[in-house]
């Protein structure tokens, strides 16, 4: 892992380690990402965090992330309903927010590596 910018936020709800986070409604707060339409903003640090606690979120760099399905090297990654990284494959004309691209292949539950490069992928 070679994280770049890491910022500290207040967790809204429980956040698991190595999961994709999204901006919450209030400034300085994050919650677990819940799909490819969410405003993805980073990947949680190595500790599980309870509601209201402080949590570090990696915003740039090469970071560890939990996979939510089969991933190949180079795949664009988005969030599943539980904040795990899955392959972004939007339908024609649909946008999917991505957090970055997979550096290693893996399957459900693996801790993989993601080169963070936030953006939008259109099907």
XYZ file of C-alpha atoms in Angstrom:
123
model
C 0.000 0.000 0.000
C 1.186 3.482 -0.855
C -1.541 5.945 0.147
C -1.263 9.577 -0.776
C -3.659 12.024 0.852
C -5.394 10.655 3.956
C -8.070 12.770 5.684
C -9.907 12.298 8.973
C -13.712 12.443 9.164
C -16.607 11.615 11.507
C -18.270 8.280 10.719
C -22.026 8.280 10.148
C -23.003 4.700 10.906
C -20.521 1.867 11.333
C -17.748 1.767 8.722
C -15.701 -1.360 8.106
C -12.020 -1.276 7.190
C -10.994 -1.354 3.514
C -14.445 -0.238 2.303
C -15.436 2.563 -0.054
C -16.825 5.655 1.657
C -19.046 8.456 0.384
C -19.686 12.022 1.475
C -22.513 12.275 3.982
C -24.937 15.205 4.186
C -22.961 17.285 6.714
C -19.476 18.665 6.138
C -16.709 16.547 7.672
C -18.813 13.383 7.785
C -18.622 10.161 5.751
C -20.721 7.038 5.487
C -20.427 3.679 3.778
C -20.887 3.847 0.005
C -23.996 2.032 -1.153
C -23.696 1.677 -4.901
C -22.284 3.163 -8.100
C -24.558 6.233 -8.004
C -23.128 7.419 -4.656
C -20.659 10.324 -4.416
C -17.647 8.046 -3.826
C -14.797 9.830 -2.082
C -12.250 7.388 -0.685
C -11.385 4.108 1.023
C -11.460 3.564 4.784
C -8.269 2.885 6.736
C -7.306 -0.356 8.535
C -9.732 -0.074 11.478
C -13.465 -0.711 11.807
C -15.183 2.404 13.162
C -18.445 2.882 15.080
C -21.002 5.622 14.459
C -19.746 9.020 15.625
C -16.071 7.997 15.871
C -13.261 9.530 13.832
C -12.013 7.587 10.796
C -9.144 8.041 8.356
C -10.117 7.862 4.689
C -7.556 7.501 1.879
C -8.370 10.003 -0.871
C -5.481 9.289 -3.283
C -2.750 6.748 -3.900
C -2.472 2.971 -4.052
C -4.724 1.577 -1.314
C -6.109 -1.710 -0.034
C -9.820 -2.336 -0.623
C -12.129 -5.297 -0.025
C -13.500 -6.871 -3.213
C -17.205 -7.652 -3.491
C -16.900 -10.028 -6.449
C -14.521 -11.238 -9.143
C -12.122 -8.490 -10.233
C -9.387 -8.554 -12.906
C -6.286 -6.352 -13.000
C -7.132 -3.007 -14.571
C -10.891 -3.210 -13.976
C -12.605 0.089 -13.078
C -13.958 -0.204 -9.528
C -17.156 1.113 -8.000
C -19.055 0.285 -4.813
C -21.573 -2.460 -4.156
C -24.391 -1.958 -1.633
C -21.994 -2.613 1.289
C -18.997 -0.497 0.242
C -16.970 -3.342 -1.259
C -15.202 -2.760 -4.587
C -16.842 -4.339 -7.630
C -16.330 -3.957 -11.373
C -18.105 -0.900 -12.771
C -20.221 -2.022 -15.733
C -23.020 0.502 -16.253
C -25.760 -0.142 -18.799
C -25.853 1.936 -21.990
C -26.488 5.593 -21.193
C -26.073 5.072 -17.437
C -23.281 6.647 -15.375
C -21.321 4.865 -12.640
C -19.001 6.618 -10.211
C -15.620 4.879 -9.944
C -13.061 5.036 -7.172
C -10.138 3.802 -9.282
C -8.710 0.730 -11.010
C -7.720 -2.688 -9.685
C -4.002 -3.396 -9.439
C -4.486 -7.097 -8.643
C -7.083 -9.733 -9.493
C -9.270 -11.165 -6.743
C -12.630 -12.541 -5.684
C -15.319 -11.824 -3.092
C -13.760 -11.064 0.296
C -10.181 -10.615 -0.952
C -8.286 -7.505 0.108
C -7.038 -6.179 -3.211
C -5.163 -3.129 -4.323
C -6.709 -0.086 -6.016
C -4.973 2.810 -7.736
C -7.337 5.613 -6.837
C -8.518 7.731 -9.751
C -12.041 8.938 -9.058
C -14.271 9.584 -12.023
C -17.448 8.723 -13.872
C -17.811 5.844 -16.328
C -20.664 5.936 -18.827
C -22.107 2.774 -20.329
